[in-house]
Amino acid sequence: MDMDLPLGVEDRLRAALPDLTRAERQVATHILRQYPVAALGSITALARAAEVSTPTVVRLCQKLGYRGYPDFQSALRGEVGAMLESPLVKHDRWAGGAPDTHILNRFAAAVVANLQATLSQINHGDFDAVANLLADPSRRIFAMGGRITHAHADYLVSLMKVVRPEVTLLSDMSNTWPPALLDMKPGDVLVAFDIRRYENSVLQLVELSVEQGAEVVVITDRWVSPAAAHARHTLTAHIEAPSAWDSTVSILVLVETLLASVQSRTWAETEGRMKRMETLYDRSRFFRRYR
Amino acid sequence: MDMDLPLGVEDRLRAALPDLTRAERQVATHILRQYPVAALGSITALARAAEVSTPTVVRLCQKLGYRGYPDFQSALRGEVGAMLESPLVKHDRWAGGAPDTHILNRFAAAVVANLQATLSQINHGDFDAVANLLADPSRRIFAMGGRITHAHADYLVSLMKVVRPEVTLLSDMSNTWPPALLDMKPGDVLVAFDIRRYENSVLQLVELSVEQGAEVVVITDRWVSPAAAHARHTLTAHIEAPSAWDSTVSILVLVETLLASVQSRTWAETEGRMKRMETLYDRSRFFRRYR
DNA sequence: GGATTTCCGAAATGATTGTAACAGAAAATG
DNA sequence: CATTTTCTGTTACAATCATTTCGGAAATCC
C-alpha cells in the first residue's frame, strides 16, 4: 500500500494515467486537455463533455485518492486559487484598480510576454544551426557586444570557455581588434550582439570578420541590427519593458539555451573538461583561502 | 433601461457596488476580496462565507444581469479559464505535456518557473529598500560578482552609470580592491552577486566592505551565499535549469527591475542626465564613423 | 407616529447533484 | 469454450442546491 498524498491534482492525473481504464483515461485526458476549467463545473457536465457516465468520474476521483467528486473538486479549486494568486498572473485587481501592482510584477509580466513573443518567432532550424556552429571544435569562437549587450557577450564567453577551448571576448574598444582579427580563419564564428540603438563598432567588426571569412551570428532585437545584413544567422529577441530602457532578458535566455544546447551536443568531450575545470577552481579557491 | 452586457464579472461587481443593498454588498465585497475563488463553490458555501442568506446571493446575481447563480458562475468560470490561459500556464502546459519539445521551450518553461518562484518569495519591502539605497545620490555604489555573475555586476554598473554618477565595478581580481576600498565611506553601497558555488573572494570583499561601514546588498540563489550573513539586504533568486548549469535569468530580472525602479525614483534628475548621455554617445559615434 | 417602501432571511419546493448498488458487456484467464 | 475478472453504464436514492414565496424587520417618507 503506497500513499502519495502530497501531490497536486494535475500531477496525480498524469501519474495515474497509465493505470487507468479506457473510460477513466478518457476523463483524465479531457481534464488535462483543458486544465483546469474542464473540472470546475458539475460532475454531470464533466461526464457529458468527456463522453462517459458520471459514476466513471466518481471512480476516477476515488482512484486518485480523493473521497469523491466534491473532494476532488475542492482540491482543484484550492490550486486554481493559488495559481491565480501567483504574482505573474495576478490581475491588477485589489481595491482601486490597476496601477498599484508592484513594479516587480509589472516587469515580470513584460518579461514573460517578451519571452513568449521571442520564442514563437524563433526558427528552430536556425537556432540549431547556430548551436552546431558553436559546438564545432574546429572553429574558433569570438563574441562581442555593444554598450548594453557587452555583458551578454561576456557571459557567453565566460561560460562557453568551460565547455570548449578557443573562445574569445572582443572588447568594444576597436584597438583590441587587430590581434584577434589576425587570428580569425575562414570558418571561425563571430557572435555579435546588437540592439537598438545599433552601434557602428559592431557593424564594422562584423564587416571585417566577414571579409576574413568568418561565419557571423547576430543576436539582435526585433527591429534588426544593420549588422544582420552580413550575418549567416540572425536571432531576434523581443526587448520591450515598462521602463526607460529595454529588457534584455530574452537575449539572456537565448544565450543560456545556446549554452545548454552546445553543452549537450558535446557532452562526451565536455564532461571531462568540466570536471577538470571544477577541480582547478576548487584548488585555486583553496589556495586563496588565507584569511 | 440601460443594458451593460459586454462586461466582465469583476467589472460588473465593481460597477454595481454603489447601487447594492447592505447584504448584497456584503456578498460582492466578499467575492472581490478573494476573487475569484470565493464564488467557485456552491451558493450555500458562498452565502455562509459572506454571512448572508442564499436568496441574497441570487438577488445579487440577477441584479448584475445574470439569470441566476448558475448563469453567473458559468460566466465566472469562463473568465477564470481565460485567465489561466495566460502565458506562463501555457508554458507549463506545453512543457509538461510533450516531452519532445525543443530545448528552447523546455528552457523557457524552466525560466518562467524560476521567475515565478523568485517573485513569490521576494519581499517587496526589502526590494524597495534596496532600490532606495541605490537611488540615494549621496551614496556611492560598488558592484561585484563571482565567476558567473560577474557579467551581471557589469551590466548593473553599465546601466546604472547612465542613471547616476559614482558607480563602480569591482573586478574579481583582488589586487584591484584596495584603491576602491580606500574610497569607500560609511553609507556607501556594495551590491555583491554570489551564486553557488559560492566564492571566497566575494565573501572577503563583503567582509572588508562591512568593516568600512558600507551597506551591503547580496543577490544570491535560494541556497543563500555565506556572504549574506553580513549583508543588510539579501535578494534570493531561483536558478534551476535543465542543463549542466544554472540559469541566471531571474537574477537579471531583479537587476533590470532594480534599474527601472531606481530610474523612476530619480526621474527628475535622471532625465537631463540621460539626454546628455545620449547626445554624447551620438557625437562619439558620429566621430568614429570614418568609413 | 403611522404608512409605505425596501430589504432580508426562514421556510418550502422543485431541480440537480453525487454516490451506491446492480447488471450487462467486454476482456482476460484457464 | 466456459469461467472469472474487470470494466462501464443504467437505475435509484439521498443529499444538496438554487429559486420562489412570504412574513416580518428596518428604513424612509409623509
XYZ file of C-alpha atoms (C1' of nucleotides) in Angstrom:
642
model
C 0.000 0.000 0.000
C 1.602 3.174 -1.099
C 0.121 6.544 -0.415
C 1.193 9.557 -2.379
C -0.690 12.239 -0.559
C 1.283 15.392 -1.108
C 0.712 15.804 -4.843
C -1.120 18.328 -6.935
C -4.202 17.402 -8.875
C -2.536 17.704 -12.232
C 0.413 15.616 -11.142
C -1.829 12.925 -9.785
C -3.744 12.802 -13.008
C -0.577 12.439 -15.020
C 0.904 9.917 -12.645
C -2.188 7.758 -12.548
C -2.718 7.917 -16.279
C -1.133 4.581 -17.148
C -3.069 2.666 -14.509
C -6.449 3.898 -15.645
C -9.081 2.127 -17.647
C -10.253 3.339 -21.006
C -13.195 5.427 -19.834
C -11.310 6.792 -16.888
C -8.401 7.812 -19.064
C -10.916 9.475 -21.327
C -11.944 11.660 -18.428
C -8.414 12.312 -17.268
C -7.140 13.371 -20.656
C -10.175 15.510 -21.181
C -9.458 17.317 -17.940
C -5.792 17.692 -18.785
C -6.562 18.881 -22.264
C -8.332 21.895 -20.895
C -6.973 22.070 -17.428
C -8.442 23.078 -15.123
C -11.592 24.646 -16.448
C -12.973 21.328 -17.530
C -13.331 20.132 -13.963
C -14.662 23.285 -12.421
C -18.316 22.564 -13.168
C -20.663 19.843 -12.054
C -19.887 16.197 -12.384
C -22.585 15.733 -14.986
C -21.196 18.468 -17.191
C -17.754 16.933 -16.983
C -19.066 13.443 -17.672
C -21.017 14.583 -20.676
C -18.073 16.548 -22.062
C -15.797 13.557 -21.665
C -18.494 11.259 -23.037
C -18.640 8.897 -20.129
C -21.067 8.306 -17.305
C -20.948 10.135 -14.025
C -20.005 7.116 -11.929
C -16.887 6.781 -14.039
C -15.858 10.218 -12.965
C -16.505 9.335 -9.345
C -14.431 6.207 -9.632
C -11.614 8.188 -11.167
C -11.671 10.636 -8.300
C -11.505 7.853 -5.797
C -8.698 6.184 -7.663
C -6.762 9.423 -7.441
C -7.082 9.332 -3.685
C -9.994 11.673 -3.123
C -13.111 10.768 -1.239
C -15.343 11.683 -4.131
C -16.004 14.318 -6.716
C -16.633 17.174 -4.285
C -13.399 16.396 -2.504
C -11.518 16.278 -5.770
C -13.079 19.498 -6.903
C -12.348 21.418 -3.775
C -8.718 20.353 -4.014
C -8.695 21.617 -7.560
C -10.294 24.867 -6.577
C -7.617 25.370 -3.990
C -4.944 25.021 -6.613
C -6.699 27.289 -9.026
C -6.879 29.873 -6.302
C -3.176 29.548 -5.671
C -2.436 29.796 -9.378
C -4.409 32.956 -9.706
C -2.730 34.452 -6.694
C 0.647 33.795 -8.189
C 2.413 37.007 -8.947
C 2.651 36.745 -12.693
C -0.960 36.075 -13.458
C -2.174 38.300 -10.722
C -4.545 40.651 -12.354
C -4.350 44.177 -11.276
C -7.320 43.691 -9.084
C -7.476 44.811 -5.498
C -9.062 47.960 -4.387
C -8.503 50.944 -6.591
C -7.853 49.164 -9.815
C -4.738 48.964 -11.890
C -1.684 50.913 -11.026
C -0.851 49.589 -7.607
C 0.860 46.357 -8.506
C 4.458 46.298 -7.584
C 6.923 47.069 -10.310
C 8.390 43.609 -9.874
C 5.161 42.086 -11.086
C 4.689 44.510 -13.914
C 8.211 43.987 -15.092
C 7.967 40.236 -14.853
C 4.780 40.253 -16.868
C 6.536 42.167 -19.606
C 9.450 39.774 -19.465
C 7.232 36.769 -19.884
C 5.435 38.396 -22.778
C 8.753 39.138 -24.439
C 9.871 35.607 -23.957
C 6.753 34.211 -25.450
C 6.959 36.524 -28.433
C 10.610 35.734 -28.918
C 10.159 32.004 -28.806
C 7.149 31.923 -31.052
C 9.168 33.690 -33.679
C 12.498 31.911 -33.464
C 13.209 29.459 -36.191
C 14.280 26.223 -34.547
C 16.342 25.245 -37.549
C 18.280 28.474 -37.380
C 18.789 28.080 -33.694
C 20.072 24.551 -34.046
C 22.368 25.607 -36.848
C 23.901 28.230 -34.589
C 24.287 25.699 -31.804
C 26.052 23.388 -34.243
C 28.426 26.117 -35.295
C 29.293 26.861 -31.700
C 29.696 23.194 -30.888
C 32.136 22.594 -33.708
C 35.577 22.226 -32.104
C 37.373 23.041 -35.328
C 36.065 26.578 -35.297
C 37.216 29.336 -33.048
C 34.574 31.446 -31.358
C 34.630 35.192 -30.927
C 31.978 37.308 -29.289
C 31.313 40.969 -28.902
C 28.528 43.238 -27.789
C 27.602 46.884 -27.785
C 27.200 49.293 -24.960
C 24.404 47.383 -23.296
C 24.918 43.904 -24.615
C 28.583 43.778 -23.808
C 27.731 41.998 -20.583
C 25.929 39.275 -22.508
C 28.878 38.666 -24.757
C 30.991 38.481 -21.648
C 28.607 35.993 -20.095
C 28.541 33.847 -23.202
C 32.296 33.759 -23.351
C 32.853 33.043 -19.658
C 30.579 30.047 -19.722
C 31.458 28.841 -23.158
C 35.061 28.690 -22.091
C 34.105 25.965 -19.693
C 32.599 23.895 -22.451
C 35.225 24.291 -25.139
C 38.560 25.941 -25.871
C 39.247 28.820 -28.246
C 36.595 31.254 -27.102
C 37.486 34.922 -27.047
C 35.715 38.050 -25.951
C 36.317 41.064 -28.116
C 36.199 44.301 -26.255
C 34.219 47.107 -27.800
C 37.341 49.158 -27.948
C 38.454 48.849 -31.502
C 42.155 48.992 -30.768
C 41.981 45.456 -29.399
C 40.571 44.069 -32.603
C 43.553 43.705 -34.891
C 45.283 40.921 -32.983
C 42.042 38.983 -32.788
C 41.194 39.546 -36.419
C 44.670 38.397 -37.260
C 43.854 35.044 -35.715
C 40.499 34.740 -37.420
C 40.426 31.986 -40.036
C 37.700 31.171 -42.512
C 35.116 29.088 -40.730
C 35.582 30.752 -37.375
C 32.486 32.097 -35.724
C 31.689 35.595 -34.530
C 28.707 36.097 -32.270
C 27.726 39.751 -32.305
C 25.104 41.288 -30.029
C 23.486 44.473 -31.200
C 20.261 46.017 -30.037
C 18.965 49.493 -30.614
C 20.463 51.914 -30.735
C 22.684 49.991 -33.032
C 26.338 50.702 -32.807
C 28.748 51.381 -35.554
C 31.528 49.463 -33.894
C 29.536 46.250 -34.088
C 28.740 46.791 -37.713
C 32.361 47.452 -38.511
C 33.636 44.410 -36.728
C 31.069 42.245 -38.436
C 32.108 43.541 -41.814
C 35.773 42.967 -41.098
C 35.064 39.453 -39.871
C 33.074 38.577 -42.928
C 35.972 39.731 -45.035
C 38.148 37.315 -43.082
C 35.763 34.545 -43.993
C 34.132 34.142 -40.590
C 30.613 32.891 -40.050
C 28.710 35.620 -38.300
C 25.809 35.149 -35.928
C 23.941 38.304 -34.972
C 21.722 38.400 -31.931
C 19.558 41.479 -32.107
C 16.173 42.923 -31.283
C 13.113 42.648 -33.394
C 13.905 45.790 -35.364
C 17.048 44.038 -36.513
C 20.515 45.489 -36.421
C 22.022 46.574 -39.749
C 24.828 44.167 -38.976
C 22.396 41.340 -39.621
C 22.690 42.068 -43.324
C 26.108 40.453 -43.311
C 25.261 37.636 -40.959
C 24.897 33.976 -41.764
C 22.357 33.551 -38.958
C 20.250 36.058 -37.109
C 18.382 35.512 -33.867
C 15.939 38.201 -32.882
C 14.545 38.835 -29.440
C 11.783 40.989 -28.006
C 13.029 43.520 -25.529
C 10.201 45.867 -24.607
C 9.881 46.759 -20.957
C 7.860 49.117 -18.785
C 10.794 51.393 -18.142
C 13.048 53.885 -19.797
C 15.151 51.023 -21.074
C 14.655 47.739 -22.711
C 14.847 44.369 -21.065
C 17.497 42.023 -22.349
C 16.099 39.018 -20.581
C 15.071 37.178 -23.716
C 18.562 37.670 -25.066
C 19.963 36.069 -21.952
C 17.550 33.198 -22.388
C 18.789 32.702 -25.917
C 22.373 32.736 -24.719
C 21.757 30.278 -21.926
C 19.800 27.972 -24.139
C 22.564 28.072 -26.713
C 24.990 27.144 -23.977
C 22.829 24.284 -22.807
C 22.396 23.136 -26.363
C 26.078 23.251 -27.203
C 26.949 21.576 -23.997
C 24.564 18.686 -24.599
C 25.919 18.301 -28.131
C 29.453 17.926 -26.900
C 28.817 16.202 -23.640
C 31.268 13.412 -24.388
C 34.248 15.710 -24.608
C 32.812 18.343 -22.304
C 32.303 16.204 -19.283
C 35.972 15.623 -18.576
C 36.752 19.225 -19.315
C 34.164 20.493 -16.861
C 35.352 18.154 -14.154
C 38.938 19.282 -14.601
C 37.806 22.883 -14.552
C 35.940 22.314 -11.331
C 38.936 20.843 -9.597
C 41.122 23.641 -10.776
C 38.674 26.171 -9.422
C 38.488 24.286 -6.178
C 42.206 24.236 -5.801
C 42.624 27.887 -6.640
C 39.932 28.744 -4.181
C 41.624 26.668 -1.527
C 44.857 28.375 -2.340
C 43.350 31.778 -1.808
C 41.728 30.977 1.482
C 44.343 32.779 3.508
C 42.201 34.544 5.964
C -33.441 50.880 -19.424
C -29.698 50.536 -19.705
C -28.080 47.260 -20.525
C -24.413 46.732 -19.935
C -23.966 43.308 -21.398
C -20.407 43.185 -22.583
C -18.676 43.448 -19.207
C -16.581 41.088 -17.157
C -17.827 39.677 -13.908
C -15.367 41.596 -11.819
C -16.163 44.848 -13.554
C -19.867 44.340 -13.113
C -19.380 43.705 -9.433
C -17.362 46.864 -9.016
C -19.710 48.935 -11.125
C -22.819 47.778 -9.321
C -21.298 48.175 -5.894
C -22.804 51.559 -5.069
C -26.323 50.521 -6.061
C -26.368 47.471 -3.839
C -28.022 46.959 -0.527
C -26.145 46.154 2.638
C -26.349 42.382 2.412
C -25.727 42.326 -1.287
C -22.693 44.499 -0.921
C -21.511 42.152 1.771
C -21.538 39.359 -0.789
C -19.965 41.436 -3.529
C -17.068 42.605 -1.411
C -16.519 39.135 -0.115
C -16.225 37.846 -3.655
C -13.913 40.663 -4.649
C -11.820 40.189 -1.558
C -10.863 36.731 -2.657
C -11.635 36.834 -6.306
C -12.498 34.539 -7.906
C -12.138 31.512 -5.687
C -14.835 32.651 -3.358
C -17.510 32.235 -5.997
C -16.336 28.980 -7.473
C -18.196 26.792 -4.989
C -21.869 26.313 -4.266
C -24.210 29.120 -3.493
C -24.628 27.948 0.062
C -20.927 27.955 0.706
C -20.675 31.458 -0.648
C -23.661 32.655 1.341
C -22.307 31.194 4.548
C -18.866 32.658 3.953
C -20.330 36.080 3.304
C -22.696 35.674 6.259
C -25.878 36.263 4.347
C -28.679 34.060 3.143
C -28.731 32.271 -0.152
C -31.598 34.307 -1.613
C -29.479 37.398 -1.198
C -26.862 35.868 -3.425
C -29.431 35.019 -6.023
C -30.800 38.515 -5.980
C -27.318 39.899 -6.403
C -26.710 37.726 -9.433
C -29.918 38.849 -11.022
C -29.129 42.462 -10.277
C -25.857 42.011 -12.113
C -27.725 40.890 -15.167
C -27.399 37.123 -14.886
C -30.327 34.773 -14.889
C -29.318 33.228 -11.613
C -26.423 31.809 -9.710
C -25.519 29.066 -12.200
C -25.502 31.583 -15.006
C -23.320 33.924 -13.018
C -20.990 31.133 -12.070
C -20.540 29.822 -15.551
C -19.655 33.317 -16.723
C -17.103 33.469 -13.964
C -15.671 30.097 -14.877
C -15.223 31.265 -18.424
C -13.153 34.185 -17.248
C -11.099 32.063 -14.934
C -10.344 29.822 -17.836
C -9.217 32.755 -19.928
C -7.022 33.997 -17.109
C -5.365 30.659 -16.767
C -4.643 30.577 -20.448
C -2.258 33.440 -19.859
C 1.322 32.879 -20.897
C 3.013 31.096 -18.088
C 0.405 28.481 -17.522
C 0.507 27.725 -21.198
C 4.217 27.298 -20.963
C 3.699 24.846 -18.180
C 1.307 23.005 -20.373
C 3.428 22.544 -23.429
C 6.428 21.903 -21.283
C 4.872 19.128 -19.267
C 2.688 17.760 -21.997
C 5.039 16.866 -24.784
C 8.459 15.627 -23.794
C 9.808 16.032 -27.320
C 9.640 19.814 -27.369
C 12.597 21.810 -28.470
C 15.145 22.738 -25.860
C 14.169 26.365 -26.294
C 10.730 25.606 -24.973
C 11.961 23.418 -22.170
C 14.429 26.038 -21.109
C 11.880 28.822 -21.292
C 9.489 26.826 -19.157
C 12.154 26.449 -16.514
C 12.918 30.132 -16.712
C 9.319 31.103 -16.196
C 9.031 28.733 -13.277
C 12.119 30.248 -11.716
C 10.762 33.691 -12.194
C 7.506 32.802 -10.622
C 9.195 31.147 -7.671
C 11.558 34.062 -7.260
C 8.864 36.693 -7.303
C 6.545 34.894 -4.974
C 9.288 34.806 -2.433
C 10.751 38.263 -2.733
C 9.873 40.669 -0.015
C 8.652 43.851 -1.635
C 9.722 45.931 1.291
C 13.247 44.606 1.043
C 13.301 45.195 -2.660
C 12.123 48.762 -2.295
C 14.653 49.378 0.430
C 17.417 48.272 -1.901
C 16.076 50.472 -4.663
C 16.082 53.387 -2.267
C 19.665 52.740 -1.304
C 20.706 52.684 -4.924
C 18.723 55.797 -5.702
C 20.324 57.809 -2.952
C 22.730 60.213 -4.654
C 24.737 60.734 -1.504
C 25.915 57.125 -1.526
C 28.467 55.675 -3.860
C 27.669 52.372 -5.479
C 30.023 49.457 -5.943
C 29.229 46.151 -7.530
C 30.977 42.851 -7.929
C 30.183 39.352 -8.972
C 31.736 35.922 -8.993
C 32.865 33.760 -11.833
C 29.436 33.510 -13.404
C 27.701 36.554 -12.060
C 30.475 38.936 -12.979
C 28.606 39.769 -16.149
C 25.540 40.782 -14.166
C 27.539 43.120 -11.994
C 28.973 44.555 -15.161
C 25.511 45.004 -16.627
C 24.210 46.661 -13.486
C 27.111 49.078 -13.452
C 26.971 49.929 -17.144
C 23.329 50.871 -16.995
C 23.380 52.400 -13.558
C 26.085 54.748 -14.721
C 23.556 56.268 -17.057
C 21.174 56.973 -14.244
C 23.564 58.327 -11.655
C 27.201 59.091 -11.028
C 29.595 57.305 -8.714
C 29.011 53.740 -9.782
C 31.979 51.418 -9.890
C 32.515 47.852 -10.973
C 34.926 45.898 -8.856
C 36.815 43.263 -10.703
C 37.059 39.866 -9.136
C 40.782 40.198 -9.089
C 41.573 41.176 -5.569
C 44.527 43.369 -6.419
C 42.139 45.992 -7.722
C 40.271 46.222 -4.465
C 42.461 48.376 -2.266
C 42.008 51.623 -4.191
C 38.254 51.115 -4.304
C 38.046 50.167 -0.653
C 40.070 53.249 0.100
C 37.289 55.352 -1.389
C 34.533 53.545 0.398
C 32.818 55.667 3.030
C 30.257 54.613 5.603
C 26.882 54.639 3.898
C 28.207 53.590 0.523
C 26.575 50.597 -1.046
C 28.101 47.359 -2.259
C 25.995 45.092 -4.431
C 27.514 41.617 -4.415
C 26.355 38.773 -6.621
C 27.109 35.298 -5.422
C 25.528 32.054 -6.514
C 26.708 28.516 -5.950
C 29.436 27.584 -5.929
C 29.982 30.478 -3.633
C 33.276 32.196 -3.942
C 35.672 33.202 -1.277
C 36.574 36.415 -2.999
C 33.025 37.690 -2.731
C 32.833 36.790 0.918
C 36.098 38.533 1.605
C 35.156 41.701 -0.197
C 31.840 41.800 1.605
C 33.545 41.455 4.948
C 36.041 44.164 4.141
C 33.283 46.476 2.951
C 31.248 45.947 6.069
C 34.293 46.865 8.098
C 34.439 50.085 6.095
C 30.875 50.790 7.123
C 29.257 50.072 3.758
C 25.719 48.862 3.314
C 25.898 45.511 1.598
C 23.244 44.066 -0.679
C 23.732 40.425 -1.599
C 21.974 38.931 -4.578
C 22.199 35.193 -4.373
C 20.437 31.940 -5.126
C 17.934 30.256 -2.919
C 20.561 28.308 -1.009
C 21.964 31.660 0.072
C 25.577 32.676 -0.134
C 27.518 32.785 3.137
C 28.190 36.410 2.304
C 24.539 37.126 3.058
C 25.327 36.752 6.722
C 26.991 40.153 6.636
C 24.514 41.817 4.340
C 21.960 44.458 5.192
C 19.641 43.201 2.466
C 19.510 39.893 0.641
C 17.608 39.131 -2.529
C 17.353 35.488 -3.465
C 16.567 34.095 -6.880
C 15.711 30.669 -8.239
C 18.214 29.451 -10.776
C 17.453 25.839 -11.629
C 17.659 24.923 -15.274
C 17.507 21.802 -17.420
C 21.191 21.880 -18.174
C 24.575 21.222 -16.652
C 24.499 24.607 -15.042
C 22.135 27.157 -13.737
C 20.073 29.893 -15.326
C 20.681 33.392 -14.076
C 17.655 34.851 -15.780
C 15.790 35.668 -12.611
C 18.866 37.482 -11.365
C 18.858 39.578 -14.498
C 15.195 40.318 -13.975
C 15.955 41.511 -10.474
C 18.744 43.706 -11.776
C 16.647 45.211 -14.523
C 13.736 45.816 -12.220
C 16.041 47.476 -9.737
C 17.272 49.710 -12.526
C 13.771 50.587 -13.602
C 12.835 51.241 -10.013
C 15.809 53.466 -9.292
C 15.323 55.277 -12.514
C 11.695 56.074 -11.787
C 12.621 57.232 -8.295
C 15.102 59.733 -9.619
C 13.425 60.652 -12.858
C 13.637 64.360 -12.155
C 17.406 64.417 -12.039
C 17.858 61.456 -14.340
C 16.034 62.789 -17.328
C 18.503 65.511 -18.159
C 21.399 63.196 -17.464
C 20.114 60.556 -19.833
C 19.512 63.083 -22.568
C 23.040 64.433 -22.225
C 24.399 60.915 -22.249
C 22.525 60.141 -25.438
C 23.890 63.148 -27.250
C 27.375 62.336 -26.138
C 27.025 58.821 -27.452
C 25.614 60.126 -30.668
C 28.509 62.507 -31.136
C 31.108 59.897 -30.334
C 29.506 57.538 -32.773
C 29.494 60.227 -35.378
C 33.122 60.891 -34.606
C 34.008 57.280 -35.189
C 32.097 56.974 -38.402
C 35.200 57.294 -40.524
C 34.496 54.667 -43.019
C -46.345 58.372 14.622
C -48.366 55.884 11.074
C -47.943 54.283 6.445
C -45.292 52.809 2.835
C -41.499 51.015 0.786
C -37.460 48.421 0.846
C -34.773 44.826 2.449
C -33.624 40.292 4.223
C -33.814 35.583 5.766
C -36.641 31.384 7.127
C -39.160 28.029 5.136
C -40.922 25.487 1.197
C -40.195 23.442 -3.231
C -38.600 21.641 -7.328
C -34.416 20.662 -9.709
C -29.974 18.856 -9.805
C -26.167 16.683 -7.940
C -23.123 12.923 -6.301
C -22.926 8.214 -4.879
C -24.167 3.320 -4.090
C -25.969 -0.755 -5.881
C -26.739 -3.520 -9.607
C -26.366 -5.806 -14.070
C -24.879 -6.398 -18.581
C -20.780 -6.135 -21.655
C -16.052 -6.827 -22.536
C -11.736 -8.727 -21.708
C -8.733 -11.930 -19.648
C -7.779 -16.472 -17.983
C -7.931 -21.309 -17.684
C -15.389 -22.570 -24.705
C -16.537 -21.779 -20.081
C -15.414 -19.033 -16.272
C -13.744 -15.486 -13.888
C -12.421 -10.856 -13.565
C -12.737 -6.289 -14.871
C -14.992 -2.535 -16.692
C -18.870 0.577 -17.594
C -23.428 2.434 -17.870
C -28.312 2.419 -16.108
C -31.184 2.990 -12.311
C -32.369 4.502 -7.807
C -31.918 7.489 -3.910
C -30.349 10.596 -0.573
C -28.219 14.925 -0.208
C -27.563 19.238 -1.658
C -28.574 23.078 -4.403
C -30.920 27.152 -6.444
C -35.033 29.535 -6.598
C -39.667 31.295 -5.313
C -42.723 32.634 -1.785
C -43.808 35.062 2.096
C -43.725 37.349 6.575
C -41.507 40.367 9.452
C -37.802 43.763 10.316
C -35.725 48.022 9.125
C -35.517 52.179 6.844
C -37.949 56.027 4.572
C -41.491 59.188 3.780
C -45.294 61.989 4.553
